[in-house]
Coordinates of C-alpha atoms in Angstrom, one line a residue:
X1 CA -34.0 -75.0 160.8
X2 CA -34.5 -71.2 161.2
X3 CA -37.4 -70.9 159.1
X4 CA -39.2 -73.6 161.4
X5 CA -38.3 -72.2 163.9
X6 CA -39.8 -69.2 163.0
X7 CA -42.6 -70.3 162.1
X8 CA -43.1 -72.3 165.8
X9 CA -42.1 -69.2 167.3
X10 CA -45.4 -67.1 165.0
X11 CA -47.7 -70.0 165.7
X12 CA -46.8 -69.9 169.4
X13 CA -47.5 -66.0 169.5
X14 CA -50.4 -66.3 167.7
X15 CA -52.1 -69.0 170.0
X16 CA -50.4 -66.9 173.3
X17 CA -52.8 -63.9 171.6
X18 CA -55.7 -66.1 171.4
X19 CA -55.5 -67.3 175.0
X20 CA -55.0 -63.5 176.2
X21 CA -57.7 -62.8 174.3
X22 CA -59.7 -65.0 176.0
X23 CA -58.9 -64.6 179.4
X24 CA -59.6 -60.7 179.1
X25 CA -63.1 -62.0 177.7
X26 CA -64.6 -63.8 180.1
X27 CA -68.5 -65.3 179.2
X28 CA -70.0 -62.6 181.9
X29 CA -71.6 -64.2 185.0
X30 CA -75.2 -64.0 185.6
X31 CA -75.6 -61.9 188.4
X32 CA -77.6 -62.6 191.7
X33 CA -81.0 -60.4 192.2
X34 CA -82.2 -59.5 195.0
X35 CA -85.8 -57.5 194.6
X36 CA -86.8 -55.7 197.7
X37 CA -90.6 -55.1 197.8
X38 CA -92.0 -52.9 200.5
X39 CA -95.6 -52.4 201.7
X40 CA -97.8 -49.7 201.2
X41 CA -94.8 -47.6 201.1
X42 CA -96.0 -44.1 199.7
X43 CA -94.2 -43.1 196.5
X44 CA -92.7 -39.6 199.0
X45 CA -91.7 -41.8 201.9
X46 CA -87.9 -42.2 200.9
X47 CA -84.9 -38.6 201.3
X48 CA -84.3 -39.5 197.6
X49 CA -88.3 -38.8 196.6
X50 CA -88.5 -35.2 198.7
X51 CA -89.2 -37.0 202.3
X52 CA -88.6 -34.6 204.9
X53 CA -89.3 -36.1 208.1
X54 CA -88.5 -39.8 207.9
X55 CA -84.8 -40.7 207.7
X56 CA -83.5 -43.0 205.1
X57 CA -79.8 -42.7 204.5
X58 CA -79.5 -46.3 203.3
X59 CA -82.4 -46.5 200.7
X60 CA -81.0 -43.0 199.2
X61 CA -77.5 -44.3 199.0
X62 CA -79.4 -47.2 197.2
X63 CA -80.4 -45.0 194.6
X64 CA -77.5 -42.5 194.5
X65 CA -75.3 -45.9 193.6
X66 CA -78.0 -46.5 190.8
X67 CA -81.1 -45.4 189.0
X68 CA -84.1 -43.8 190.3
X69 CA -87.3 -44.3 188.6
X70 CA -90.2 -41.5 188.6
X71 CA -92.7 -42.8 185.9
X72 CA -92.4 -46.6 187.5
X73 CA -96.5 -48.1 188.4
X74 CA -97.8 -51.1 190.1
X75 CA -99.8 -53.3 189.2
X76 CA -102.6 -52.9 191.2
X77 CA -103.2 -50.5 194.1
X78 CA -103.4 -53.8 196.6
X79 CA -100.9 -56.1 198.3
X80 CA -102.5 -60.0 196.4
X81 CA -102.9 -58.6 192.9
X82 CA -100.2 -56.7 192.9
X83 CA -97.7 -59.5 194.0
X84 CA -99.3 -61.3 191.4
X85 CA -98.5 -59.5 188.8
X86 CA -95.4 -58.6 189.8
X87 CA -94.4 -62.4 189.6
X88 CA -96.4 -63.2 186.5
X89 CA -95.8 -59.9 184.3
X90 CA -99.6 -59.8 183.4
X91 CA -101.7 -56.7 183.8
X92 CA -104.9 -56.9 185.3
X93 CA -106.9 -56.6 182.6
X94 CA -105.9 -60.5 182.2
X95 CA -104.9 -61.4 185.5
X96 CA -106.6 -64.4 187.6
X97 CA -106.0 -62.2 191.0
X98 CA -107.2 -58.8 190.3
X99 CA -108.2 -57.3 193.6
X100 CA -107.8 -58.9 197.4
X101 CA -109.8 -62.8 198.1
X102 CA -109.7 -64.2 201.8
X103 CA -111.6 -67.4 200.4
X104 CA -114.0 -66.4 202.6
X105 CA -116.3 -69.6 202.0
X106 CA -114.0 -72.0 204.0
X107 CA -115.4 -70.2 207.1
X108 CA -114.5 -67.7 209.6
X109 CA -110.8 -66.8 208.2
X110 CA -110.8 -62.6 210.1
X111 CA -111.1 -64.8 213.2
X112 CA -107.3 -64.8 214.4
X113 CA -107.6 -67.4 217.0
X114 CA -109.5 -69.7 215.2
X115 CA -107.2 -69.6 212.2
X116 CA -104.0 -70.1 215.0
X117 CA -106.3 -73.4 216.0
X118 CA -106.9 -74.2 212.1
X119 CA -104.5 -73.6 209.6
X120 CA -107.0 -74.7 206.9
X121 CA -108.5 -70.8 207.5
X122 CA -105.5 -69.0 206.4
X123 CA -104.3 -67.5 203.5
X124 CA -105.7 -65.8 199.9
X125 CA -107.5 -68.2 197.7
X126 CA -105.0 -70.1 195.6
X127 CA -103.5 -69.4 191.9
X128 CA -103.9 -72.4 189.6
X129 CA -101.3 -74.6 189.5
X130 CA -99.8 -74.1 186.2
X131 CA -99.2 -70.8 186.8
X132 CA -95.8 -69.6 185.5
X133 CA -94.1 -67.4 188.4
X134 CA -90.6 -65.7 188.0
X135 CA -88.9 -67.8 190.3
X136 CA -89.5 -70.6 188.0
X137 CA -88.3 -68.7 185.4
X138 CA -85.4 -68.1 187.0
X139 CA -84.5 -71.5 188.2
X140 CA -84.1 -73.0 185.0
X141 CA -81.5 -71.3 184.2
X142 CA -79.7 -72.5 187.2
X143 CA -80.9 -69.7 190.0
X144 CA -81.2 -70.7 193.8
X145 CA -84.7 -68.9 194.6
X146 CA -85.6 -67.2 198.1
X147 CA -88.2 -65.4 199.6
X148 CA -89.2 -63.5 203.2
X149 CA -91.7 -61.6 204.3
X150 CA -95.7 -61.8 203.0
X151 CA -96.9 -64.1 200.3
X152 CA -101.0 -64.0 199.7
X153 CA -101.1 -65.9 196.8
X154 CA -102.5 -69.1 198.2
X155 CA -102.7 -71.1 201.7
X156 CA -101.6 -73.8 203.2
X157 CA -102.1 -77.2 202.5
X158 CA -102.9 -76.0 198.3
X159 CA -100.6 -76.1 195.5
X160 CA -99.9 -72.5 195.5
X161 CA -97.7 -71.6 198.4
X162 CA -94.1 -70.4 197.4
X163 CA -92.1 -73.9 197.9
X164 CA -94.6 -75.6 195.3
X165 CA -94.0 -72.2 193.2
X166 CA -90.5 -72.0 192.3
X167 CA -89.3 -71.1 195.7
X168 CA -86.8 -73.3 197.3
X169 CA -86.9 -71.4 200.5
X170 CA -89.2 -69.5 202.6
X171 CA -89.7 -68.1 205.5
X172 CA -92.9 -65.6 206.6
X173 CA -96.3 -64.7 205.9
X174 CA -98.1 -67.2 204.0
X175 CA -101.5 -65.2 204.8
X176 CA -102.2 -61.5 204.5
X177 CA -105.0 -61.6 207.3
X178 CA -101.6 -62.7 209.5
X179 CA -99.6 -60.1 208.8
X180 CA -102.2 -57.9 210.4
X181 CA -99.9 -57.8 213.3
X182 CA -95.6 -57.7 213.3
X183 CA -96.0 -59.8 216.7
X184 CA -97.6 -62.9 215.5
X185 CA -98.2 -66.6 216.7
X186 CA -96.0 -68.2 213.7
X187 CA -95.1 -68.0 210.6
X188 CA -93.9 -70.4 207.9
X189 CA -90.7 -71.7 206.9
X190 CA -91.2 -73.7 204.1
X191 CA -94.4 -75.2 204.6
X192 CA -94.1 -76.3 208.5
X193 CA -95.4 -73.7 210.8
X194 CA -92.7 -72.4 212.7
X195 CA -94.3 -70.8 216.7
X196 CA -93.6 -68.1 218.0
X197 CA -92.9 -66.5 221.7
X198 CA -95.7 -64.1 221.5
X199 CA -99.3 -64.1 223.2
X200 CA -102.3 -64.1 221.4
X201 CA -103.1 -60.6 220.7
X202 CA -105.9 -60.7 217.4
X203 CA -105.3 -57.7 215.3
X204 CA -107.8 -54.6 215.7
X205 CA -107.9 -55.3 219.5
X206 CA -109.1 -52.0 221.1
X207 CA -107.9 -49.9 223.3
X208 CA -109.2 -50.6 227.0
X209 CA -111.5 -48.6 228.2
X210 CA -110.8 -46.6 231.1
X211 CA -107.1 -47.1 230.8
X212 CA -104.8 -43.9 230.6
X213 CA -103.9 -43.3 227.0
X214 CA -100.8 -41.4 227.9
X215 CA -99.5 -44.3 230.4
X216 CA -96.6 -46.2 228.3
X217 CA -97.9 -49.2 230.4
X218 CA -101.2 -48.7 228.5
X219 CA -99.7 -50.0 225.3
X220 CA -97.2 -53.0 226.7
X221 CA -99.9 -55.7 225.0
X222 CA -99.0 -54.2 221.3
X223 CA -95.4 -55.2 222.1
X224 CA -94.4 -58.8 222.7
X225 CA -91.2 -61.0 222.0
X226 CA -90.8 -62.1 218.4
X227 CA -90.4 -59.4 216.2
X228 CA -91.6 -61.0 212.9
X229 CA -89.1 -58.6 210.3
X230 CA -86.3 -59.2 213.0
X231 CA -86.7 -62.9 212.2
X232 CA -87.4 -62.5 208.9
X233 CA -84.5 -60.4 207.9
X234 CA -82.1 -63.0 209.7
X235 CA -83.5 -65.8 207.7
X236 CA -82.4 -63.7 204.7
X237 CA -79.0 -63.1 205.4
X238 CA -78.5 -67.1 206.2
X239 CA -79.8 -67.9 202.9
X240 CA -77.3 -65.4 201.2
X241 CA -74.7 -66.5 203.2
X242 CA -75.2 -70.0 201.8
X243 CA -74.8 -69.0 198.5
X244 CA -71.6 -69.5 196.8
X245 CA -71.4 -71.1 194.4
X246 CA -74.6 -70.7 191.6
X247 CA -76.1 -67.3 191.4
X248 CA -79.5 -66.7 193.3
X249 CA -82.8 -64.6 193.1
X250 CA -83.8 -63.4 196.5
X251 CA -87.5 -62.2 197.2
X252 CA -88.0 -59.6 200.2
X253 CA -91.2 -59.1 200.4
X254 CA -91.3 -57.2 203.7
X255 CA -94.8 -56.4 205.7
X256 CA -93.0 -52.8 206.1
X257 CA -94.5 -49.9 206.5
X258 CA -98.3 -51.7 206.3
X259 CA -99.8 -51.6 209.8
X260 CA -100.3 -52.4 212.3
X261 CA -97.9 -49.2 214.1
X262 CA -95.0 -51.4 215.7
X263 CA -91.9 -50.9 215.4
X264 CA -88.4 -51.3 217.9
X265 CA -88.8 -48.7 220.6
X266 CA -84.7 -47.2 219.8
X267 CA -86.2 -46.2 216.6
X268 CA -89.7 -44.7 218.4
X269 CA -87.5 -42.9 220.8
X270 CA -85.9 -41.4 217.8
X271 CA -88.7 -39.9 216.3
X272 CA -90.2 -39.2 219.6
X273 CA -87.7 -36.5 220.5
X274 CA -88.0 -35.5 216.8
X275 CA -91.2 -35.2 216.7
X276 CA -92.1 -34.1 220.0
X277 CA -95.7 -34.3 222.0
X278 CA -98.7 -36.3 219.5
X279 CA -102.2 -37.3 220.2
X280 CA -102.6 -41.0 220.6
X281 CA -103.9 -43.4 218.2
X282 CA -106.3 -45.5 220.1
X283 CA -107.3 -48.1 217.7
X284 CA -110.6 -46.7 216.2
X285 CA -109.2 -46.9 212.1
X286 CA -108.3 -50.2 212.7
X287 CA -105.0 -52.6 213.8
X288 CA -103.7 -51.6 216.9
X289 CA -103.5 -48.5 219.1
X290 CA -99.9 -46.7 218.7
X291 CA -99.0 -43.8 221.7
X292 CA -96.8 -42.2 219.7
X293 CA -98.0 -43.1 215.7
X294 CA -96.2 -40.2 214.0
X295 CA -92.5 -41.6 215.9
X296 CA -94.1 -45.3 215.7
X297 CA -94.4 -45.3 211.9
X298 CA -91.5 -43.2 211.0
X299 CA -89.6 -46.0 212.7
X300 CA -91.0 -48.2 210.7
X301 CA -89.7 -47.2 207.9
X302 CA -86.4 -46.2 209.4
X303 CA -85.8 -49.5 210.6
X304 CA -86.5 -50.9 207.4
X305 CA -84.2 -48.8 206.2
X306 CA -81.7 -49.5 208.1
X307 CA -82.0 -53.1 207.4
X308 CA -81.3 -52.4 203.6
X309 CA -77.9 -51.1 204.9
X310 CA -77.1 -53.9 207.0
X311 CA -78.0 -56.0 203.7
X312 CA -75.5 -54.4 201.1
X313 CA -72.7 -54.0 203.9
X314 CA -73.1 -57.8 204.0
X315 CA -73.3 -58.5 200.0
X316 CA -69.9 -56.3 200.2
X317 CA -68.9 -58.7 203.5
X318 CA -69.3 -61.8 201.3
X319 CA -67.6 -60.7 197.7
X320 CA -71.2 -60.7 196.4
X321 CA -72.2 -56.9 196.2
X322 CA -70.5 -56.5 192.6
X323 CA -72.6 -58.6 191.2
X324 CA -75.8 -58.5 192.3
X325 CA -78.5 -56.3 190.8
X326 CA -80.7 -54.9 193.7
X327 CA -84.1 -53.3 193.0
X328 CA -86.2 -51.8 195.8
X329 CA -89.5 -51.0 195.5
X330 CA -93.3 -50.9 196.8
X331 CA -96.4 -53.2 196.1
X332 CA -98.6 -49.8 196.4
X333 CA -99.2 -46.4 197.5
X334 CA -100.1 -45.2 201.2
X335 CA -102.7 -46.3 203.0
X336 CA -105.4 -44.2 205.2
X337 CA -106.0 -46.6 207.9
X338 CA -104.7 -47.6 211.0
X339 CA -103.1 -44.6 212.6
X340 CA -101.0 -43.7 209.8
X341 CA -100.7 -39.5 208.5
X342 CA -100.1 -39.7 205.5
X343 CA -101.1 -35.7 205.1
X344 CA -97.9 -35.2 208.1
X345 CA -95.6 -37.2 206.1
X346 CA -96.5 -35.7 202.6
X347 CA -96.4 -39.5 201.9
X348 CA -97.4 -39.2 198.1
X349 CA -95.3 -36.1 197.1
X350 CA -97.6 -34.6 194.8
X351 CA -100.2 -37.0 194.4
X352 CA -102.5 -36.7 197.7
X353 CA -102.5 -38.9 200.3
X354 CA -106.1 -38.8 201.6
X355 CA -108.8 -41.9 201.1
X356 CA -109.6 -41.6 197.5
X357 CA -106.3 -40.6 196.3
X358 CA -103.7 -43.4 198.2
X359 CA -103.6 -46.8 198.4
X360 CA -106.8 -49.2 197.3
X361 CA -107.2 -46.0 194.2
X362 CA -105.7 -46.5 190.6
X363 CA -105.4 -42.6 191.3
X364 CA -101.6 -41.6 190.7
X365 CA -100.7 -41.9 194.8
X366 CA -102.2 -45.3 195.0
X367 CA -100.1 -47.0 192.0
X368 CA -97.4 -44.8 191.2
X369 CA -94.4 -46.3 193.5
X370 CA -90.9 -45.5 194.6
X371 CA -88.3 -47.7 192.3
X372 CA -84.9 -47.6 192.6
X373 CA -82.4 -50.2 191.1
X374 CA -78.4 -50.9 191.8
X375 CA -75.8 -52.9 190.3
X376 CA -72.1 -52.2 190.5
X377 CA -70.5 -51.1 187.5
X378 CA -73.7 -51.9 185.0
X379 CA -76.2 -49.0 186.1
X380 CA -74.7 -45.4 186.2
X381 CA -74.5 -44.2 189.6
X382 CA -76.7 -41.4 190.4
X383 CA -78.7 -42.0 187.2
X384 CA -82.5 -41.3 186.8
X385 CA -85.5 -41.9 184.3
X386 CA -89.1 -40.6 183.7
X387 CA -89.3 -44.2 181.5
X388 CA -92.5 -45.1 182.2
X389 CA -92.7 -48.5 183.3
X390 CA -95.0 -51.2 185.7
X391 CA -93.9 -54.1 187.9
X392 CA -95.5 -56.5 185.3
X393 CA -91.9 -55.4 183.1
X394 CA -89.7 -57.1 185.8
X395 CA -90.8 -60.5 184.3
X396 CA -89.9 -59.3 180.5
X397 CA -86.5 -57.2 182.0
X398 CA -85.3 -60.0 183.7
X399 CA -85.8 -62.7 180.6
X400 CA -83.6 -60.2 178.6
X401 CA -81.0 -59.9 181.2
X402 CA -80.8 -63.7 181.7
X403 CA -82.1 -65.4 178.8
X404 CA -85.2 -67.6 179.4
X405 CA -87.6 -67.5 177.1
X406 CA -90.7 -65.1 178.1
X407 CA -94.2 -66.4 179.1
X408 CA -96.1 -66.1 175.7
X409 CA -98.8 -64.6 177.7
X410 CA -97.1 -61.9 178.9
X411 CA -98.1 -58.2 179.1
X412 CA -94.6 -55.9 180.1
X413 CA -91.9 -54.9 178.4
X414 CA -88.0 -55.0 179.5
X415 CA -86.8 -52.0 180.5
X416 CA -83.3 -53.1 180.6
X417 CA -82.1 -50.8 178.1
X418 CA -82.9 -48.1 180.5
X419 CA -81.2 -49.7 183.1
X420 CA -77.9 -50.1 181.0
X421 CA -78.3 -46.7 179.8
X422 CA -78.4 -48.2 175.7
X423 CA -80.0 -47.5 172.7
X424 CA -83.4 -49.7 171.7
X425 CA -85.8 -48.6 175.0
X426 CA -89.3 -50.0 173.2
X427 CA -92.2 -47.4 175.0
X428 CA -95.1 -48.5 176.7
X429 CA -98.2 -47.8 174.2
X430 CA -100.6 -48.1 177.4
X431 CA -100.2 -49.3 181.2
X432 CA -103.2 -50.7 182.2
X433 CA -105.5 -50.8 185.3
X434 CA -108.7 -53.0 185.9
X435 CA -109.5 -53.2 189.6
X436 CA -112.7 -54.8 191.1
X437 CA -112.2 -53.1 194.9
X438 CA -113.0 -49.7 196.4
X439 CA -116.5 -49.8 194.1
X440 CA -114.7 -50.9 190.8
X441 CA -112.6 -48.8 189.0
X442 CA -110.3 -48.8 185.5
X443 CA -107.7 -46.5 184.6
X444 CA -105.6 -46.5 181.1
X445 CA -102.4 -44.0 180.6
X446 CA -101.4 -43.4 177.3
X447 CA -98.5 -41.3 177.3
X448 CA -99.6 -37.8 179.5
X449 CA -103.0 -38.6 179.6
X450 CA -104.4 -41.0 182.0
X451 CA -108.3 -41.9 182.0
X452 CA -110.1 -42.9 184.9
X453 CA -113.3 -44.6 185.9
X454 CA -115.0 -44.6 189.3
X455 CA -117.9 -46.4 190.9
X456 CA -118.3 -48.8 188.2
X457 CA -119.5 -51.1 190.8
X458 CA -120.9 -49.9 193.7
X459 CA -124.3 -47.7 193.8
X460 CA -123.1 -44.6 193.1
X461 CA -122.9 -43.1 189.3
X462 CA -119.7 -44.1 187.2
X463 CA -117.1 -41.0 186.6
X464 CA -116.0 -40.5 183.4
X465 CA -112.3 -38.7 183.9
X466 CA -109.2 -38.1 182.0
X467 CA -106.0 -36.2 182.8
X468 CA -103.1 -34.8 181.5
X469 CA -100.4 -35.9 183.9
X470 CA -97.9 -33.9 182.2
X471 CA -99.7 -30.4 183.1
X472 CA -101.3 -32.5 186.0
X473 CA -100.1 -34.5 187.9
X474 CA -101.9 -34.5 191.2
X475 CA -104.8 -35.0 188.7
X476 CA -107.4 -31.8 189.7
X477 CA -108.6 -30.9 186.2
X478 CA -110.7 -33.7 184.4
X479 CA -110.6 -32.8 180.6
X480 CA -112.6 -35.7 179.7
X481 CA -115.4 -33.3 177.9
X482 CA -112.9 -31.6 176.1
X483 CA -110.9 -34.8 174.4
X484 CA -113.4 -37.2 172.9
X485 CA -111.0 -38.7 170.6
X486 CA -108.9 -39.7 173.8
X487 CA -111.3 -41.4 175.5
X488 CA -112.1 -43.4 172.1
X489 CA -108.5 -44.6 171.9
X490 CA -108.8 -45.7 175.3
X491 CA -112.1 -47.6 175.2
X492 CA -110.0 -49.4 171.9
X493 CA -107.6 -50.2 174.2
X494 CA -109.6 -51.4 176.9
X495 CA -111.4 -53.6 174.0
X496 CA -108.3 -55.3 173.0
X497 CA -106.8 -56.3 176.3
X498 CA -110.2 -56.7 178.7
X499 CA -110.8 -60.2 179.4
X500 CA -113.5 -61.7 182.2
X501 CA -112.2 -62.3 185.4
X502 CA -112.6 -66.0 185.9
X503 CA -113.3 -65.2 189.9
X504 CA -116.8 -63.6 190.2
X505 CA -115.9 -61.3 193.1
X506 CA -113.3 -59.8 190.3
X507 CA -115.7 -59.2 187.9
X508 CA -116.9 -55.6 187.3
X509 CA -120.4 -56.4 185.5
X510 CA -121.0 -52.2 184.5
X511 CA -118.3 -52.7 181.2
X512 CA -119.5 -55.6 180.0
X513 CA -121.2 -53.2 177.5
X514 CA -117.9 -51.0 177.4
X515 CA -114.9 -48.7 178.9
X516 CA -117.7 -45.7 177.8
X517 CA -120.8 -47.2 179.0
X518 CA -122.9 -46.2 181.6

């Protein structure tokens, strides 16, 4: 009997090893994502970038718990194709929305009240159906999908608004034109118009005339009830809240900081008594006039800011923080309009923030964004990269994460490794810029050196630039003349990956014949 025994007594050890083994093993759990995309949010607008001005305790803590990219691009230098490439990982070069479309032929969709009569004149002009967006991507592997905030990639009543798009929730912004204003007549959940308790103030309304511009009282019609990111931000935390069971992708696409100026008047008292004493903005860039639009967009930001906090305090709140991978970034850089300094708020860092050089320019402070990415006890706290990477990677990083199979027509590359800090980082060979706005303009980095063409559409004569972003990187010295062979490889490269826009208002007929033509 001893002998059996003994050997029950090995088997049973052996199988009591197996279990422990298993149980300290675990299959690991697909996390939840949550990708935080801001608005025309200059790549120096955050503490953690060298902003000296605006406050943004939250956003830094963001990074200081995680990565923080300095070599990361968008797509595009615009909110439509940018989103869209975001969610497709294309670049533009064989993107279907390559610059900004307000499907203008349906009539007259910049009319705000007649669009608030006729929903048929909102939105951007649709994607095609069978386009394959993240969310979808995401879903089949058993993610609940949300988004808030500003869509642009198709209006209502088409097949491309985000329910119909691998979305199962969403509240917002269907239509850019909307977003004009934070104080707006309705937005969407789902598909059903949801009104709002706000008058019908049309964006780019002007200041009255013979009204005192330094009279608070002056400025009560840029103000009203419903503060669209208060509402939209709530309808976020609701759809986390309801998540506890599979593991969900959550899209904020916030309006914040694009204008108009208008922000909550605690965080405009703020940066008044910062700031002190500023001229008024009275309306004559654009959106709406702003008393105080150095304290007014500070507080934009601020607020948004603040809002990130209130977001990971409640991931922590619901046992979800640990694992949820949080990227925060920006659809483009800075814009020039509307009231905003960038110039005041150094809003670029080192890249200029002046028309030409900011947002709407594949310049370096029109596409070179903020990015910053958490996830608790995965990415290094406190880590950083120069990896140079675009928003068209988030597609390819995410399928290696977790595991669906990438689009076949893809264009990024995962930069998870990066992310986990391990071995096996594949570089980008090229990023890649082709954008039909602002007179038509391409631009192709290569490692340091970036080429750049101006003006390819509009009447005046095409530039021929390239730079070396590693000596620099506020790009001052074209060196084009003096690097032949560069401008070569990029004309190959522009060869290989250029394909006709199937719009016509994307098309940029001058390099039909050529990157080098003229």
């Amino acid at each position: 009997m001893k002998p059996t025994f003994s050997l029950l007594l090995c088997t049973l050890l052996i199988l009591g090893c197996k279990e422990e083994q298993t149980t300290k093993a675990p299959k690991p759990q697909k996390p939840n994502i949550i990708y935080i995309l801001a608005d025309d949010l200059g790549y120096g607008e955050l503490g953690v970038y060298g902003q000296e001005k605006i406050e943004t305790p939250n956003i830094d803590a963001l990074a200081q718990s995680g990565m923080l990219f300095t070599q990361h691009y968008t797509s595009a230098p615009v909110c439509a194709p940018a989103r869209y490439m975001l969610l497709t990982g294309k670049h533009s070069g064989h993107a279907y929305i390559r610059g900004n479309d307000e499907w203008g032929d349906r009539g007259d969709v910049w009319n705000y009240k007649a669009m608030a009569k006729d929903s048929t004149l909102e939105g951007q002009r649709p994607i095609p159906s069978n386009t394959v967006l993240l969310p979808q991507k995401l879903k089949e592997q058993g993610y609940t999908t949300g988004m808030v905030g500003k869509w642009g990639l198709g209006a209502p009543h088409t097949e491309s608004i985000p329910t119909k798009m691998g979305f199962d929730f969403f509240y917002g912004y269907n239509c850019q034109r909307q977003a004009h204003t934070y104080y707006p007549l309705h937005l969407y959940h789902n598909e059903n118009r949801v009104h709002l308790q706000n008058d019908t103030i049309a964006p780019s309304t002007t200041f009255p005339e013979g009204t005192d511009p330094n009279d608070p009282a002056s400025y009560a019609d840029y103000t009203l009830n419903d503060y669209a990111p208060d509402l939209m931000f709530g309808q976020m935390i609701n759809f986390i809240s309801e998540q506890q069971k599979d593991p969900f992708f959550f899209y904020w696409a916030t309006p914040i900081p694009h204008n108009a100026i208008q922000a909550p008047q605690r965080w405009v008292d703020y940066y008044k008594e910062k700031f002190g004493p500023e001229e008024p903005y009275l309306g004559d860039k654009g959106y709406f006039p702003h008393q105080n639009p150095h304290a007014g967009y500070a507080a934009m930001i601020s607020y948004l800011d603040e809002n990130v906090g209130k977001l990971v305090e409640h991931l922590k709140k619901k046992g979800l923080y640990e694992n949820t991978l949080i990227v925060f970034s920006s659809d483009n850089g800075v814009t020039f309009t509307g009231g905003t300094d960038g110039e005041f708020f150094n809003s670029s860092g080192p890249f200029g923030e002046e028309r030409g050089k900011g947002k709407g320019f594949v310049y370096e402070g029109g596409i070179r964004v903020p990015m910053i990415a958490s996830w608790p006890g995965h990415i290094a706290p406190g880590s950083k990269t120069d990896h140079i990477s675009a928003q068209y990677d988030v597609m390819a990083t995410l399928s290696d994460l977790i595991g669906y199979e990438k689009p076949s027509d893809m264009d990024g590359i995962s930069f998870l490794p990066t992310l986990l800090q391990e071995e096996g980082q594949e570089q980008h060979e090229f990023l890649f810029w082709e954008f039909p706005e602002y007179g038509g303009q391409v631009a192709i980095r290569m490692g340091d050196w970036k080429l750049v063409r101006q003006h390819l559409k509009d009447a005046e004569s095409p530039t021929l630039e390239l730079y070396n972003l590693g000596a620099d990187a506020a790009e001052t010295e074209n060196v084009a003349a003096q690097h032949p062979e560069i401008l070569e490889r990029a004309a190959t490269i522009f060869a290989a990956e250029h394909m006709d826009a199937e719009t016509e208002r994307f098309r940029i007929p001058s390099i039909e014949k050529g990157l080098l033509g003229n």
